[in-house]
């Protein structure tokens, strides 16, 4: 699918800042993921380790120095031109202001060597699907969607995760 490029409309306040997380921020990523009520919450240890080892491919947003959102991502070891976005969350009271879209743009602009961007989304997550569809539109990139992890892959009750693959990114 080839889609039209459009300029994002930024509706985030001037005291919003984006930065690479430090280990001290791991607790905030864990808290934001927990409060999202949608993301799979991993052990707090995971977020600390993530902030130590994947800070270059992770972005967090603060408003008035208060952490309000993050995107965690990594370059796939077997496909180093592909940036896989693992988790995205914005605190409920700050949603709908283009914060996630702006973090995604900032992260994609910051990392070097990302030709493709992937993420997985469940079919009921309209907000997340729109976030990545509109990113593809802004980049004039194709977006392919296929099931990646289906019910039988999961040891627990988990909806199918669809792989969204976007690119090529220029
Ligand atoms: C998904 C999430 C990160 C979006 O954050 P956000 O800052 O509110 O998103 P933005 O304001 O940047 O909006 C980005 C796009 O998504 C659309 N969108 C946002 N919320 C939406 C909703 N509830 N339903 C449909 N579309 C929505 C916006 O209209 C915008 O589309 P556009 O670019 O075509 O105008 C946020 O809803 C969230 O944290 N959800 C819980 C965690 C989660 O589900 N994470 C994703 C798991 S895969």
XYZ file of C-alpha atoms and ligand atoms in Angstrom:
218
model
C 0.000 0.000 0.000
C 1.449 3.382 -0.977
C -0.007 6.256 0.979
C 0.188 10.022 0.836
C 2.724 12.013 2.807
C 1.332 14.543 5.276
C 2.846 16.903 7.804
C 2.072 15.984 11.404
C 0.134 18.560 13.376
C 1.899 18.954 16.689
C -0.347 19.635 19.627
C 2.153 19.042 22.390
C 3.095 21.810 24.761
C 6.415 23.626 24.732
C 7.428 22.059 28.057
C 7.321 18.597 26.498
C 10.737 17.008 26.148
C 11.950 13.808 24.529
C 15.074 11.981 25.603
C 16.891 8.682 25.801
C 16.027 6.967 29.069
C 18.646 6.335 31.757
C 18.535 3.381 34.138
C 16.769 5.643 36.659
C 13.938 5.979 34.133
C 13.262 2.234 34.016
C 10.866 2.549 36.947
C 8.905 5.213 35.042
C 8.617 3.055 31.919
C 7.351 0.201 34.108
C 4.800 2.509 35.786
C 3.547 3.918 32.442
C 3.248 0.390 30.990
C 1.353 -0.756 34.102
C -1.032 2.196 34.046
C -1.734 1.794 30.319
C -3.929 -1.194 31.254
C -3.394 -2.409 27.673
C 0.257 -3.360 27.380
C 1.609 -6.663 28.618
C 3.377 -5.616 31.807
C 6.811 -7.168 32.136
C 8.896 -7.465 35.291
C 10.278 -4.145 36.569
C 13.727 -5.662 36.055
C 13.023 -5.824 32.306
C 12.557 -2.057 32.077
C 15.753 -1.351 34.027
C 17.714 -3.704 31.811
C 16.060 -2.171 28.758
C 17.103 1.333 29.765
C 20.661 0.168 30.280
C 21.013 -1.755 27.025
C 18.564 -0.221 24.538
C 18.491 3.478 25.437
C 19.694 4.461 21.957
C 16.571 2.956 20.401
C 14.157 4.057 23.109
C 12.546 7.433 23.693
C 10.622 8.833 26.605
C 8.539 11.959 26.912
C 8.304 14.245 29.911
C 5.956 17.152 30.544
C 7.208 19.552 33.192
C 9.848 16.899 33.984
C 7.121 14.346 34.697
C 7.431 11.112 32.630
C 4.267 10.650 30.551
C 5.117 8.288 27.703
C 7.677 6.114 26.008
C 8.490 4.018 22.956
C 10.880 1.111 23.357
C 12.494 -0.426 20.285
C 15.494 -2.429 19.152
C 17.292 -3.311 15.949
C 16.576 -6.945 15.084
C 19.820 -8.924 15.438
C 19.061 -10.981 12.302
C 17.854 -7.978 10.307
C 19.824 -4.935 11.446
C 18.060 -2.531 9.074
C 14.773 -3.230 10.862
C 13.802 -1.340 13.981
C 11.219 -3.285 15.965
C 9.013 -1.175 18.201
C 8.284 -3.236 21.287
C 6.050 -1.087 23.487
C 4.365 2.310 23.112
C 2.370 4.026 25.808
C 1.180 7.492 26.750
C -0.485 8.217 30.073
C -4.266 8.418 29.611
C -4.572 12.100 30.502
C -2.046 13.064 27.805
C -3.463 11.004 24.934
C -4.823 12.548 21.758
C -2.200 15.341 21.644
C 0.038 13.670 19.046
C 2.516 12.724 21.746
C 2.938 9.132 20.524
C 3.150 10.264 16.884
C 5.763 12.869 17.786
C 7.818 10.366 19.801
C 7.699 7.924 16.898
C 8.839 10.595 14.441
C 11.616 11.713 16.790
C 12.818 8.151 17.372
C 12.789 7.292 13.653
C 14.715 10.494 12.910
C 17.222 9.849 15.666
C 18.237 6.251 15.016
C 20.651 5.616 12.178
C 20.257 2.821 9.684
C 16.570 1.998 10.069
C 15.212 1.106 6.635
C 12.174 -0.723 7.986
C 10.062 -0.319 11.072
C 8.072 -3.187 12.549
C 5.671 -3.531 15.406
C 2.992 -5.996 16.472
C -0.568 -5.008 17.282
C -3.694 -6.875 18.328
C -6.765 -6.435 16.129
C -8.704 -4.559 18.818
C -6.154 -1.749 19.254
C -7.490 0.996 16.975
C -5.308 3.730 18.471
C -2.111 1.794 17.930
C -3.056 0.781 14.380
C -3.809 4.390 13.499
C -0.540 5.545 15.078
C 1.510 3.303 12.792
C -0.685 3.775 9.708
C -0.311 7.521 9.946
C 3.448 7.167 10.484
C 3.595 5.201 7.201
C 1.571 7.918 5.490
C 3.922 10.659 6.688
C 6.871 8.652 5.368
C 5.142 7.805 2.081
C 6.012 4.209 2.925
C 4.267 0.901 2.357
C 2.609 -0.888 5.255
C 2.178 -4.666 5.240
C 0.195 -6.487 7.886
C 0.298 -10.238 8.597
C -0.305 -12.442 11.627
C 2.968 -13.051 13.491
C 2.106 -14.735 16.774
C -1.228 -16.544 16.805
C -3.216 -18.106 19.630
C -1.436 -21.442 19.490
C 1.958 -19.780 19.972
C 1.021 -18.352 23.337
C 1.121 -20.377 26.547
C -1.651 -18.191 27.963
C -4.827 -16.582 26.669
C -3.500 -13.955 24.258
C -4.946 -12.437 21.107
C -3.110 -12.757 17.792
C -0.337 -10.206 17.377
C -0.262 -8.855 13.813
C 3.080 -7.768 12.409
C 3.014 -4.297 10.848
C 6.040 -3.786 8.589
C 6.589 -0.262 7.288
C 9.120 0.913 4.754
C 11.354 1.553 3.089
C 12.127 4.557 5.278
C 14.127 7.354 3.699
C -1.645 3.999 21.402
C -1.256 5.267 22.171
C 0.221 5.174 22.536
C -1.503 6.501 21.283
O -0.996 7.635 21.971
P -1.486 9.130 21.642
O -0.417 10.052 22.094
O -2.850 9.355 22.185
O -1.582 9.107 20.037
P -1.496 10.386 19.085
O -2.261 11.511 19.686
O -0.079 10.626 18.730
O -2.313 9.878 17.805
C -1.677 9.171 16.747
C -2.749 8.742 15.763
O -3.626 7.767 16.379
C -4.960 8.228 16.367
N -5.578 7.811 17.607
C -5.173 8.089 18.859
N -6.005 7.536 19.753
C -6.958 6.892 19.036
C -8.090 6.118 19.387
N -8.411 5.896 20.675
N -8.827 5.568 18.392
C -8.505 5.755 17.092
N -7.425 6.506 16.693
C -6.680 7.063 17.674
C -4.858 9.734 16.249
O -6.048 10.299 15.694
C -3.678 9.877 15.342
O -4.070 9.580 14.009
P -3.755 10.599 12.803
O -2.238 10.693 12.745
O -4.353 9.949 11.616
O -4.367 11.917 13.181
C -2.118 5.432 23.466
O -3.491 5.331 23.110
C -1.812 4.405 24.539
O -0.896 4.585 25.341
N -2.581 3.292 24.595
C -2.372 2.249 25.598
C -1.120 1.435 25.312
C -1.199 0.768 23.944
O -2.231 0.273 23.521
N -0.038 0.764 23.251
C 0.102 0.173 21.948
C 0.249 -1.310 22.045
S 0.582 -2.044 20.467
